[in-house]
Amino acid sequence: MAAQFGRRLRKGAATTAVAAVAVAALSASQAPGVNDHGRQTAADAMPSPEASESHGSATGNSPYYTDLPPLKSPNPSPTTGPGPGGTGTTEAGIPATVLDAYKKAEAALREAKPGCNLPWQLLAAIGRVESGQARGGRVDADGTTIKKILGPELDGNGFALIKDTDDGAYDGNSNYDQAVGPMQFIPSTWAWAGRDGNADGKKDPNNVYDAALAAAHYLCRNNWDLSQQGDLDRAILSYNNSRDYLNLVMRWLEYYRKGTHEVPDGTGTLPDNRSDDGAGASPTPTTPGVTAPGTTAPGSPAPKPPTSDRPQKPGDGGTTTPKPPTTPPGDTPSPPPTAPPTPTDTVDHLEDAGTGKLAAMAGDAFDRRISTRAETEAGKAVAKVRVRFTIVGDTDTTFTGGESVATVATNSSGVAVAPALEAGEKTGAVTVRATVVGRALPGLDYKATVTERAADALVRTGDAALTCAPGGEFDQVTVKATYKGAVADGVAATATLVKSADDPTADDKGPYFKDADGKALRTLTGLKTDAKGLLKLPRLYADDTTGTFLLRITTAGGATLTVELTVAAAETSSPSPSAEPSA
């Protein structure tokens, strides 16, 4: 099915006209705080202070394309613009397969995380800034890029320092990580954020369907609501922690919201400028028709080799052969300087930083958070080290936001505090493993326990006596369950008509429930309180036995309530005494 995505779209897109949006120079009308209607736009709103406090990013803060959207309307025009490598007239056109991937990701998140309110135009804005919409839509029928799109290696030379985390599996680099694919994920982030967006059984960062869905989930973590500016700022900054990046993505978001259209794959506009001032440099591959630095364009004369390793003297028409450097007798050449170790290099092990017992009832948040300290061999704390927390095993417990993996940088005390854990409905033991990103060190396991939902108190919601005649029906019994004074929802309960206060076995006579076939049933299991902690029992019936009977309701957690049921024959009026005979 995935193979049909691109074929179907390209067939439809081949007849789509490319927009004729003219390139306009940046003018006063694009100054911060002004749009076509003179009102402040979301792109120019000042981000909230907390928005830039992310310790990591999806891209490792790799370089990005800085081209601004045009000033004129993005509405489509019948005029055909330039093909790959062109600029100016196709900025609003998004390659058909790429556009389809964005819209499918939006639809998936609308179902999985409706509270996030993710617009596909946000994915388009990020895709434009990160890779120029997969290099102008150069993807195959399945949505996989024709050639890998790689950012520069993150070796700390002008970029972040992120040593290899995937043995080169995604980026082909076993020394340092590089951002990969149309949405530019670094391998360590893709390891937990990757998704299979085209249902082919693989999570491939080079596939635009997989990458778009992964980006959508990444932007929707932490319970962020992207319809709120503060959360939108935080989400974008978590992708690349730069205020300039935030403002640029917001400009493209506003631009695409005004209108866009699909263009055939491979005909999208390619950006020119990069945030590292390396226009035309990595991400690879290079723009068609552009000669890479240090190479010769086809048909151009070969450059002349230099005639000297040092400048010639004025008027000197000859050449000079440089002399090799000499080392004084007895001296040994100094070895080249080595780079100082990074904080990550100095970590020897991880230690628990006072986490304590981790336990919660199903559906509740854990009241403690996992704290881990990175230490050297001598036990000294190490700051600015990324620690990855992974929930392992068969469990539906997650971190806040629904993710099973979280990466946190250690603070000045060397401590990384994981997001709060949210217990799922599966009970039992849960393991959370802490590891150092970029180092092959033993992990540190934390054990957590999820117990079934419980109640510690049960009360009837009414106080009327429960009585009926033999063969009659009782009013329905409703009880409310609480735990430590709060509503206890989803708590399992059992109702039994017991023989006596001292004998909890089910009675064989007296009031009864009915099963599906109408037969008498005196024990009910599988009951659960509703969202308000209420449990309304099925109707009770009386047989011909009169007397007082006991209904006992118990819940997980030990809450017990005993209710009296009385079956009594209706009173009959006594005959009036006959009149005495007259004397």
Coordinates of C-alpha atoms in Angstrom, one line a residue:
M1 CA 0.0 0.0 0.0
A2 CA 2.8 2.3 0.8
A3 CA 4.3 2.0 -2.6
Q4 CA 1.1 3.5 -4.1
F5 CA 1.4 6.8 -2.2
G6 CA 3.9 8.4 -4.5
R7 CA 2.6 7.0 -7.7
R8 CA -0.9 8.2 -7.1
L9 CA 0.2 11.6 -6.1
R10 CA 2.7 12.2 -8.8
K11 CA 0.1 11.3 -11.4
G12 CA -2.2 13.9 -10.0
A13 CA 0.5 16.5 -9.4
A14 CA 1.8 16.3 -13.0
T15 CA -1.1 18.4 -14.2
T16 CA -0.9 20.9 -11.3
A17 CA 0.4 24.3 -12.2
V18 CA 3.3 25.6 -10.2
A19 CA 2.6 28.8 -8.4
A20 CA 3.8 32.1 -9.9
V21 CA 4.7 33.8 -6.7
A22 CA 7.4 36.5 -7.4
V23 CA 10.4 36.8 -5.2
A24 CA 10.2 40.0 -3.2
A25 CA 13.0 41.6 -1.2
L26 CA 12.6 41.9 2.5
S27 CA 10.9 45.2 3.2
A28 CA 9.3 47.1 6.1
S29 CA 6.1 45.2 5.7
Q30 CA 7.8 42.1 6.9
A31 CA 9.2 43.8 10.0
P32 CA 8.3 42.1 13.3
G33 CA 4.8 42.7 14.5
V34 CA 3.3 43.6 11.1
N35 CA 1.4 41.5 8.6
D36 CA -0.9 42.2 5.6
H37 CA -3.6 43.5 7.9
G38 CA -1.4 45.5 10.2
R39 CA -1.9 43.2 13.2
Q40 CA 0.7 41.3 15.2
T41 CA 1.2 37.8 14.0
A42 CA 2.0 34.7 16.0
A43 CA 5.4 34.6 14.3
D44 CA 6.4 37.8 15.9
A45 CA 5.0 37.2 19.3
M46 CA 7.7 37.1 22.0
P47 CA 8.2 33.5 23.1
S48 CA 7.5 32.7 26.7
P49 CA 10.6 32.7 28.9
E50 CA 10.3 29.0 29.5
A51 CA 10.2 28.2 25.8
S52 CA 14.0 28.2 25.4
E53 CA 14.8 26.0 28.4
S54 CA 15.0 22.8 26.4
H55 CA 18.3 20.9 27.0
G56 CA 18.2 19.0 23.8
S57 CA 16.6 19.0 20.4
A58 CA 15.4 16.7 17.6
T59 CA 18.1 18.0 15.3
G60 CA 20.9 18.4 17.8
N61 CA 20.6 22.1 16.9
S62 CA 22.1 21.4 13.5
P63 CA 22.2 24.2 10.8
Y64 CA 19.0 25.0 8.9
Y65 CA 17.9 26.9 5.9
T66 CA 17.2 30.6 6.6
D67 CA 15.4 31.7 3.4
L68 CA 12.4 33.8 4.3
P69 CA 9.0 33.3 2.7
P70 CA 8.0 35.8 -0.1
L71 CA 6.0 38.8 0.8
K72 CA 3.3 38.3 -1.8
S73 CA 0.3 36.0 -1.5
P74 CA 1.0 32.3 -1.8
N75 CA -2.2 31.6 -3.8
P76 CA -1.5 29.4 -6.8
S77 CA -1.1 30.8 -10.3
P78 CA -1.3 29.1 -13.7
T79 CA 2.2 30.3 -14.6
T80 CA 4.9 27.6 -14.4
G81 CA 7.9 28.4 -12.3
P82 CA 11.4 27.0 -12.4
G83 CA 12.2 23.4 -11.7
P84 CA 14.7 22.0 -9.1
G85 CA 17.1 24.6 -8.0
G86 CA 14.9 27.5 -9.0
T87 CA 13.7 30.1 -6.5
G88 CA 11.0 32.6 -6.2
T89 CA 7.9 31.3 -7.9
T90 CA 7.3 27.9 -6.3
E91 CA 7.7 28.6 -2.6
A92 CA 4.0 28.0 -1.8
G93 CA 4.1 24.7 -3.8
I94 CA 4.8 21.6 -1.7
P95 CA 5.8 18.4 -3.5
A96 CA 2.8 16.1 -3.7
T97 CA 4.2 13.1 -1.7
V98 CA 5.7 15.4 0.9
L99 CA 2.4 17.3 1.3
D100 CA 0.5 14.0 1.6
A101 CA 2.9 12.9 4.4
Y102 CA 2.3 16.1 6.4
K103 CA -1.5 15.8 6.1
K104 CA -1.5 12.1 7.0
A105 CA 0.6 12.9 10.1
E106 CA -1.9 15.6 11.1
A107 CA -4.8 13.1 10.7
A108 CA -2.9 10.5 12.8
L109 CA -2.3 12.9 15.6
R110 CA -5.9 14.2 15.5
E111 CA -6.9 10.7 16.5
A112 CA -3.9 9.8 18.8
K113 CA -3.5 13.1 20.6
P114 CA -6.5 15.3 19.8
G115 CA -5.6 17.8 22.5
C116 CA -2.4 18.7 20.7
N117 CA -4.2 20.5 17.9
L118 CA -1.2 19.9 15.4
P119 CA -1.6 21.7 12.1
W120 CA 0.0 20.1 9.1
Q121 CA 1.3 23.5 8.1
L122 CA 3.7 23.4 11.1
L123 CA 5.2 20.2 9.7
A124 CA 5.5 21.9 6.3
A125 CA 7.2 24.9 7.9
I126 CA 9.7 22.7 9.7
G127 CA 10.2 20.6 6.6
R128 CA 10.9 23.7 4.6
V129 CA 13.5 25.0 7.0
E130 CA 15.2 21.7 7.7
S131 CA 15.5 20.2 4.2
G132 CA 13.7 22.4 1.7
Q133 CA 10.7 19.9 1.7
A134 CA 13.0 16.8 1.2
R135 CA 15.2 18.7 -1.4
G136 CA 12.2 19.8 -3.5
G137 CA 10.4 16.4 -3.2
R138 CA 13.2 14.2 -4.5
V139 CA 11.6 11.0 -3.1
D140 CA 10.7 7.6 -4.6
A141 CA 7.2 6.0 -4.9
D142 CA 7.3 5.0 -1.2
G143 CA 8.3 8.5 0.0
T144 CA 12.0 7.7 0.7
T145 CA 14.5 10.3 -0.4
I146 CA 16.4 9.5 -3.6
K147 CA 19.6 10.3 -1.7
K148 CA 20.2 10.6 2.0
I149 CA 19.9 14.1 3.4
L150 CA 22.6 14.5 6.0
G151 CA 23.5 17.5 8.2
P152 CA 27.1 18.2 9.1
E153 CA 28.8 15.9 11.6
L154 CA 28.3 17.2 15.1
D155 CA 31.9 17.2 16.1
G156 CA 31.9 20.3 18.3
N157 CA 33.6 22.4 15.6
G158 CA 31.1 25.2 15.2
F159 CA 28.2 22.8 16.1
A160 CA 27.1 20.7 19.1
L161 CA 29.4 17.8 20.1
I162 CA 27.4 14.6 19.8
K163 CA 29.5 11.5 19.5
D164 CA 28.2 8.5 17.5
T165 CA 25.2 6.8 19.1
D166 CA 24.0 4.5 16.3
D167 CA 27.3 2.9 15.0
G168 CA 26.6 4.8 11.8
A169 CA 23.4 2.9 11.1
Y170 CA 21.5 6.0 10.0
D171 CA 24.1 8.5 9.1
G172 CA 27.0 6.3 8.0
N173 CA 29.2 8.0 10.6
S174 CA 30.7 5.9 13.4
N175 CA 32.5 8.9 15.0
Y176 CA 29.9 11.6 15.3
D177 CA 26.2 11.9 14.9
Q178 CA 24.6 13.8 12.0
A179 CA 21.0 14.9 11.4
V180 CA 19.3 12.6 9.0
G181 CA 16.4 12.8 6.6
P182 CA 13.8 15.3 5.5
M183 CA 13.0 16.3 9.1
Q184 CA 16.7 16.1 10.2
F185 CA 16.5 13.9 13.3
I186 CA 19.7 13.0 15.0
P187 CA 20.1 9.2 15.5
S188 CA 19.9 9.3 19.3
T189 CA 16.5 11.1 19.0
W190 CA 15.2 8.9 16.2
A191 CA 16.0 5.8 18.3
W192 CA 13.0 6.7 20.5
A193 CA 11.0 9.2 18.4
G194 CA 11.0 7.2 15.1
R195 CA 7.6 6.1 13.7
D196 CA 6.4 3.9 10.9
G197 CA 4.2 6.3 8.9
N198 CA 3.7 4.3 5.7
A199 CA 2.9 0.9 7.4
D200 CA 5.8 -0.9 5.7
G201 CA 7.1 -2.3 9.0
K202 CA 10.2 0.0 9.2
K203 CA 11.0 3.3 10.9
D204 CA 13.2 5.0 8.4
P205 CA 14.3 8.7 9.0
N206 CA 14.9 9.0 5.3
N207 CA 11.2 8.3 4.5
V208 CA 9.0 11.4 4.5
Y209 CA 5.9 9.5 5.9
D210 CA 7.9 8.1 8.8
A211 CA 9.8 11.3 9.4
A212 CA 6.6 13.5 9.3
L213 CA 4.8 11.2 11.8
A214 CA 7.8 11.1 14.1
A215 CA 8.0 14.9 14.0
A216 CA 4.3 15.2 14.7
H217 CA 4.6 13.0 17.8
Y218 CA 7.8 14.8 18.9
L219 CA 6.0 18.2 18.7
C220 CA 3.0 16.8 20.6
R221 CA 4.7 15.3 23.6
N222 CA 4.6 16.8 27.2
N223 CA 0.8 17.4 26.8
W224 CA 1.5 20.5 24.7
D225 CA -1.5 22.2 23.1
L226 CA -0.1 23.8 19.9
S227 CA -3.1 26.1 19.6
Q228 CA -1.6 27.9 22.6
Q229 CA 1.3 30.2 21.7
G230 CA 3.4 29.3 24.7
D231 CA 3.2 25.6 24.0
L232 CA 3.8 26.2 20.3
D233 CA 6.9 28.1 21.1
R234 CA 8.2 25.3 23.4
A235 CA 7.5 22.6 20.8
I236 CA 9.4 24.5 18.1
L237 CA 12.3 25.4 20.3
S238 CA 12.5 21.7 21.4
Y239 CA 13.1 20.9 17.7
N240 CA 16.0 23.4 17.4
N241 CA 16.8 25.5 20.4
S242 CA 17.2 28.9 18.7
R243 CA 15.0 32.0 18.8
D244 CA 16.0 32.8 15.2
Y245 CA 14.8 29.3 14.3
L246 CA 11.5 29.8 16.2
N247 CA 10.8 33.1 14.4
L248 CA 11.7 31.6 11.0
V249 CA 9.5 28.6 11.4
M250 CA 6.6 30.8 12.6
R251 CA 7.0 32.9 9.4
W252 CA 6.7 29.9 7.2
L253 CA 3.8 28.6 9.3
E254 CA 1.9 31.8 8.7
Y255 CA 2.8 31.8 5.0
Y256 CA 1.5 28.2 4.5
R257 CA -1.7 29.0 6.4
K258 CA -2.6 31.6 3.9
G259 CA -2.6 29.0 1.1
T260 CA -0.5 26.4 -0.6
H261 CA -0.9 23.7 -3.3
E262 CA 0.9 20.6 -4.4
V263 CA 3.5 20.5 -7.2
P264 CA 4.9 17.4 -8.9
D265 CA 7.6 15.6 -6.9
G266 CA 11.1 16.8 -7.7
T267 CA 10.0 20.3 -8.7
G268 CA 9.9 22.1 -5.4
T269 CA 12.0 25.2 -4.7
L270 CA 15.4 24.6 -3.1
P271 CA 16.6 27.0 -0.5
D272 CA 19.9 29.0 -0.9
N273 CA 21.0 30.1 2.5
R274 CA 22.0 28.3 5.7
S275 CA 22.3 29.3 9.3
D276 CA 26.0 28.3 9.3
D277 CA 26.6 30.7 6.4
G278 CA 27.4 27.6 4.2
A279 CA 25.1 28.1 1.3
G280 CA 25.0 25.0 -0.8
A281 CA 26.9 23.0 1.8
S282 CA 25.6 20.0 3.7
P283 CA 22.9 18.8 4.2
T284 CA 23.7 16.5 1.3
P285 CA 23.1 16.0 -1.6
T286 CA 24.1 19.2 -3.3
T287 CA 21.7 21.3 -5.4
P288 CA 21.5 20.1 -9.0
G289 CA 23.4 22.5 -11.3
V290 CA 25.5 23.9 -8.4
T291 CA 29.2 23.2 -8.4
A292 CA 30.4 22.1 -5.0
P293 CA 33.4 24.0 -3.5
G294 CA 36.7 22.5 -4.6
T295 CA 35.4 21.0 -7.9
T296 CA 35.3 22.1 -11.5
A297 CA 32.1 22.6 -13.4
P298 CA 31.7 20.5 -16.6
G299 CA 33.3 22.3 -19.6
S300 CA 35.3 24.7 -17.5
P301 CA 39.1 24.9 -17.9
A302 CA 41.0 23.1 -15.1
P303 CA 42.5 25.5 -12.6
K304 CA 46.3 26.0 -12.8
P305 CA 48.3 24.4 -10.0
P306 CA 50.0 26.8 -7.7
T307 CA 53.7 27.3 -8.5
S308 CA 54.9 27.9 -5.0
D309 CA 54.0 27.1 -1.4
R310 CA 54.8 30.7 -0.4
P311 CA 54.1 34.1 -2.0
Q312 CA 56.6 35.2 -4.7
K313 CA 58.6 38.3 -4.2
P314 CA 57.5 41.3 -6.3
G315 CA 59.1 41.1 -9.8
D316 CA 60.1 37.5 -9.3
G317 CA 59.0 35.5 -12.3
G318 CA 60.5 32.2 -11.3
T319 CA 59.3 29.6 -8.9
T320 CA 60.6 28.7 -5.5
T321 CA 60.8 25.2 -4.2
P322 CA 59.9 25.2 -0.5
K323 CA 62.3 23.5 1.8
P324 CA 61.0 20.9 4.2
P325 CA 61.0 22.0 7.8
T326 CA 63.9 20.7 9.8
T327 CA 64.0 19.6 13.4
P328 CA 67.0 20.6 15.5
P329 CA 69.2 17.7 16.4
G330 CA 68.0 16.0 19.6
D331 CA 64.5 17.5 19.4
T332 CA 61.4 15.3 19.0
P333 CA 58.5 16.8 17.1
S334 CA 55.6 17.7 19.4
P335 CA 52.5 15.5 18.9
P336 CA 49.4 17.4 17.7
P337 CA 47.3 18.7 20.5
T338 CA 44.4 16.4 21.5
A339 CA 40.9 17.7 22.2
P340 CA 40.0 17.9 25.9
P341 CA 37.6 15.3 27.1
T342 CA 33.9 16.2 27.0
P343 CA 31.7 15.9 30.1
T344 CA 30.3 12.7 28.6
D345 CA 33.8 11.2 28.2
T346 CA 34.4 11.6 32.0
V347 CA 31.3 9.7 33.1
D348 CA 32.2 6.4 34.7
H349 CA 28.8 5.3 36.1
L350 CA 25.3 6.4 37.1
E351 CA 24.1 6.5 40.6
D352 CA 20.6 6.8 42.1
A353 CA 20.1 10.3 43.4
G354 CA 17.5 9.6 46.2
T355 CA 14.6 8.4 44.1
G356 CA 12.9 6.3 46.8
K357 CA 10.0 3.9 46.3
L358 CA 8.1 4.1 43.0
A359 CA 4.5 2.9 43.3
A360 CA 1.2 4.1 42.0
M361 CA -2.3 2.8 41.3
A362 CA -3.4 2.1 37.8
G363 CA -4.3 5.3 36.0
D364 CA -2.6 7.6 38.5
A365 CA 0.6 9.6 38.4
F366 CA 3.6 8.4 40.5
D367 CA 4.2 10.8 43.3
R368 CA 8.0 10.4 43.0
R369 CA 10.2 11.1 40.0
I370 CA 13.4 9.2 39.1
S371 CA 16.6 11.1 39.8
T372 CA 20.0 9.9 38.5
R373 CA 23.4 11.3 39.1
A374 CA 26.3 11.0 36.6
E375 CA 29.6 10.5 38.3
T376 CA 33.3 10.1 37.4
E377 CA 35.3 7.1 38.6
A378 CA 36.2 9.1 41.7
G379 CA 32.5 9.8 42.5
K380 CA 32.6 13.5 41.3
A381 CA 29.3 14.7 39.8
V382 CA 29.3 15.5 36.0
A383 CA 27.1 18.3 34.6
K384 CA 25.8 18.7 31.1
V385 CA 25.5 15.0 30.3
R386 CA 22.5 13.6 28.5
V387 CA 20.8 10.8 30.3
R388 CA 18.2 8.7 28.5
F389 CA 15.4 7.2 30.6
T390 CA 13.6 4.2 28.8
I391 CA 10.6 2.3 30.1
V392 CA 11.2 -1.3 29.2
G393 CA 9.1 -4.4 29.2
D394 CA 5.4 -5.2 28.6
T395 CA 3.7 -2.2 30.2
D396 CA 1.4 0.7 29.3
T397 CA 3.0 3.0 31.9
T398 CA 4.5 6.1 30.2
F399 CA 6.1 9.4 31.0
T400 CA 3.9 12.4 31.1
G401 CA 2.9 13.1 27.5
G402 CA 2.6 9.4 26.6
E403 CA 6.2 8.7 25.6
S404 CA 8.2 5.7 26.8
V405 CA 11.6 7.4 26.4
A406 CA 12.9 10.8 27.7
T407 CA 16.3 12.4 27.5
V408 CA 17.3 14.9 30.1
A409 CA 20.6 16.8 30.7
T410 CA 22.3 16.6 34.1
N411 CA 22.3 19.9 36.1
S412 CA 25.2 21.5 37.9
S413 CA 24.9 18.8 40.6
G414 CA 25.2 16.1 37.9
V415 CA 21.6 15.1 38.5
A416 CA 19.0 14.4 35.7
V417 CA 15.4 14.2 36.8
A418 CA 13.1 12.1 34.6
P419 CA 9.6 13.4 33.7
A420 CA 6.8 12.1 35.9
L421 CA 5.6 8.6 35.4
E422 CA 2.0 7.9 34.5
A423 CA 0.7 4.5 35.5
G424 CA -1.3 2.6 32.8
E425 CA -3.9 0.0 33.4
K426 CA -1.5 -3.0 33.4
T427 CA -0.5 -3.9 36.9
G428 CA 2.7 -5.3 38.1
A429 CA 6.4 -4.4 38.0
V430 CA 7.8 -1.7 35.6
T431 CA 11.4 -1.1 34.9
V432 CA 12.9 2.3 33.9
R433 CA 16.5 2.1 32.6
A434 CA 18.8 5.1 32.7
T435 CA 21.7 5.2 30.3
V436 CA 24.3 7.8 29.2
V437 CA 23.8 9.0 25.7
G438 CA 27.0 8.6 23.7
R439 CA 28.6 6.1 26.0
A440 CA 28.5 2.3 26.2
L441 CA 28.2 2.2 30.0
P442 CA 26.0 -0.2 32.0
G443 CA 22.5 1.2 32.6
L444 CA 20.9 1.8 35.9
D445 CA 17.5 0.1 36.4
Y446 CA 14.7 1.5 38.6
K447 CA 11.9 -0.7 39.7
A448 CA 8.4 0.7 39.9
T449 CA 5.1 -1.0 40.8
V450 CA 1.6 -0.5 39.4
T451 CA -1.2 -1.7 41.7
E452 CA -4.8 -2.1 40.8
R453 CA -7.2 0.7 41.4
A454 CA -8.4 0.7 45.0
A455 CA -10.9 2.3 47.4
D456 CA -10.7 2.6 51.2
A457 CA -14.3 3.7 51.8
L458 CA -17.7 2.8 50.5
V459 CA -21.0 4.5 51.4
R460 CA -24.6 4.3 50.2
T461 CA -25.9 7.3 48.3
G462 CA -29.3 7.0 50.0
D463 CA -30.5 6.0 53.4
A464 CA -34.0 4.7 52.8
A465 CA -34.6 1.2 54.3
L466 CA -34.5 -1.6 51.7
T467 CA -37.5 -3.8 52.2
C468 CA -39.9 -5.7 50.0
A469 CA -42.5 -8.5 50.2
P470 CA -41.8 -12.1 49.3
G471 CA -41.5 -12.4 45.5
G472 CA -41.1 -8.7 45.1
E473 CA -38.3 -6.3 44.0
F474 CA -36.0 -4.0 46.0
D475 CA -35.1 -0.5 45.1
Q476 CA -31.7 -0.4 43.3
V477 CA -28.6 -0.1 45.6
T478 CA -26.1 2.6 44.6
V479 CA -22.8 3.1 46.5
K480 CA -19.9 5.6 46.2
A481 CA -16.2 4.6 46.5
T482 CA -13.4 6.9 47.6
Y483 CA -9.7 6.7 48.2
K484 CA -8.1 9.0 50.7
G485 CA -11.2 11.2 50.3
A486 CA -11.0 11.4 46.5
V487 CA -13.2 9.8 44.0
A488 CA -12.1 6.2 43.3
D489 CA -13.0 5.5 39.7
G490 CA -12.5 2.2 37.8
V491 CA -12.3 0.2 41.1
A492 CA -13.2 -3.5 40.9
A493 CA -15.9 -4.6 43.2
T494 CA -17.8 -7.7 44.3
A495 CA -21.3 -8.0 45.7
T496 CA -22.3 -11.0 47.7
L497 CA -25.5 -11.9 49.6
V498 CA -23.8 -13.5 52.6
K499 CA -25.2 -15.9 55.2
S500 CA -24.3 -13.8 58.2
A501 CA -22.0 -11.1 59.5
D502 CA -19.6 -13.8 60.5
D503 CA -20.0 -16.1 57.5
P504 CA -19.0 -14.4 54.2
T505 CA -20.1 -17.4 52.1
A506 CA -23.0 -16.8 49.7
D507 CA -26.4 -17.6 51.0
D508 CA -28.6 -20.2 49.3
K509 CA -31.9 -18.5 50.0
G510 CA -33.4 -15.0 50.3
P511 CA -32.7 -12.0 48.0
Y512 CA -30.9 -12.7 44.7
F513 CA -29.7 -11.1 41.5
K514 CA -30.5 -12.6 38.1
D515 CA -28.1 -13.9 35.5
A516 CA -28.6 -13.5 31.8
D517 CA -30.9 -16.5 31.7
G518 CA -33.0 -15.2 34.6
K519 CA -31.6 -17.7 37.1
A520 CA -30.9 -16.7 40.8
L521 CA -27.4 -15.4 41.4
R522 CA -26.1 -14.4 44.8
T523 CA -22.5 -13.3 44.0
L524 CA -21.6 -10.7 41.3
T525 CA -18.0 -10.2 40.2
G526 CA -16.4 -7.9 37.6
L527 CA -18.2 -4.8 38.8
K528 CA -16.4 -1.4 38.5
T529 CA -17.1 2.1 39.8
D530 CA -17.7 4.7 37.1
A531 CA -15.8 8.0 36.6
K532 CA -17.6 9.5 39.6
G533 CA -16.8 6.6 41.8
L534 CA -20.4 5.3 41.7
L535 CA -21.5 1.7 41.5
K536 CA -25.2 1.0 40.7
L537 CA -25.9 -2.6 41.4
P538 CA -28.3 -4.6 39.3
R539 CA -31.8 -5.0 40.6
L540 CA -32.4 -7.4 43.6
Y541 CA -35.3 -9.8 43.9
A542 CA -36.8 -11.6 46.9
D543 CA -37.9 -15.2 47.0
D544 CA -40.5 -16.5 49.4
T545 CA -38.2 -16.6 52.4
T546 CA -38.9 -13.8 54.9
G547 CA -36.4 -12.3 57.3
T548 CA -33.4 -10.0 57.4
F549 CA -30.6 -10.6 54.9
L550 CA -27.1 -9.0 54.3
L551 CA -25.6 -7.7 51.1
R552 CA -21.8 -7.3 51.3
I553 CA -19.9 -5.1 48.8
T554 CA -16.1 -5.3 48.8
T555 CA -13.5 -3.5 46.6
A556 CA -9.8 -3.8 45.8
G557 CA -8.0 -1.9 48.5
G558 CA -10.2 -3.4 51.3
A559 CA -13.2 -1.1 51.4
T560 CA -16.3 -3.0 52.6
L561 CA -20.0 -2.0 53.0
T562 CA -22.7 -4.3 54.5
V563 CA -26.3 -3.4 53.6
E564 CA -29.5 -4.9 55.3
L565 CA -32.3 -6.2 53.2
T566 CA -35.6 -7.1 54.8
V567 CA -38.2 -9.4 53.3
A568 CA -41.5 -9.2 55.1
A569 CA -45.1 -10.3 54.4
A570 CA -47.5 -7.5 54.0
E571 CA -49.5 -6.9 57.3
T572 CA -53.1 -8.0 57.2
S573 CA -55.7 -6.0 59.1
S574 CA -57.4 -7.9 62.0
P575 CA -61.2 -8.3 61.8
S576 CA -63.3 -5.9 64.0
P577 CA -64.8 -7.4 67.1
S578 CA -68.5 -8.4 66.7
A579 CA -71.2 -6.4 68.6
E580 CA -72.4 -7.9 71.8
P581 CA -75.9 -9.4 71.7
S582 CA -78.5 -7.3 73.2
A583 CA -80.0 -8.3 76.5

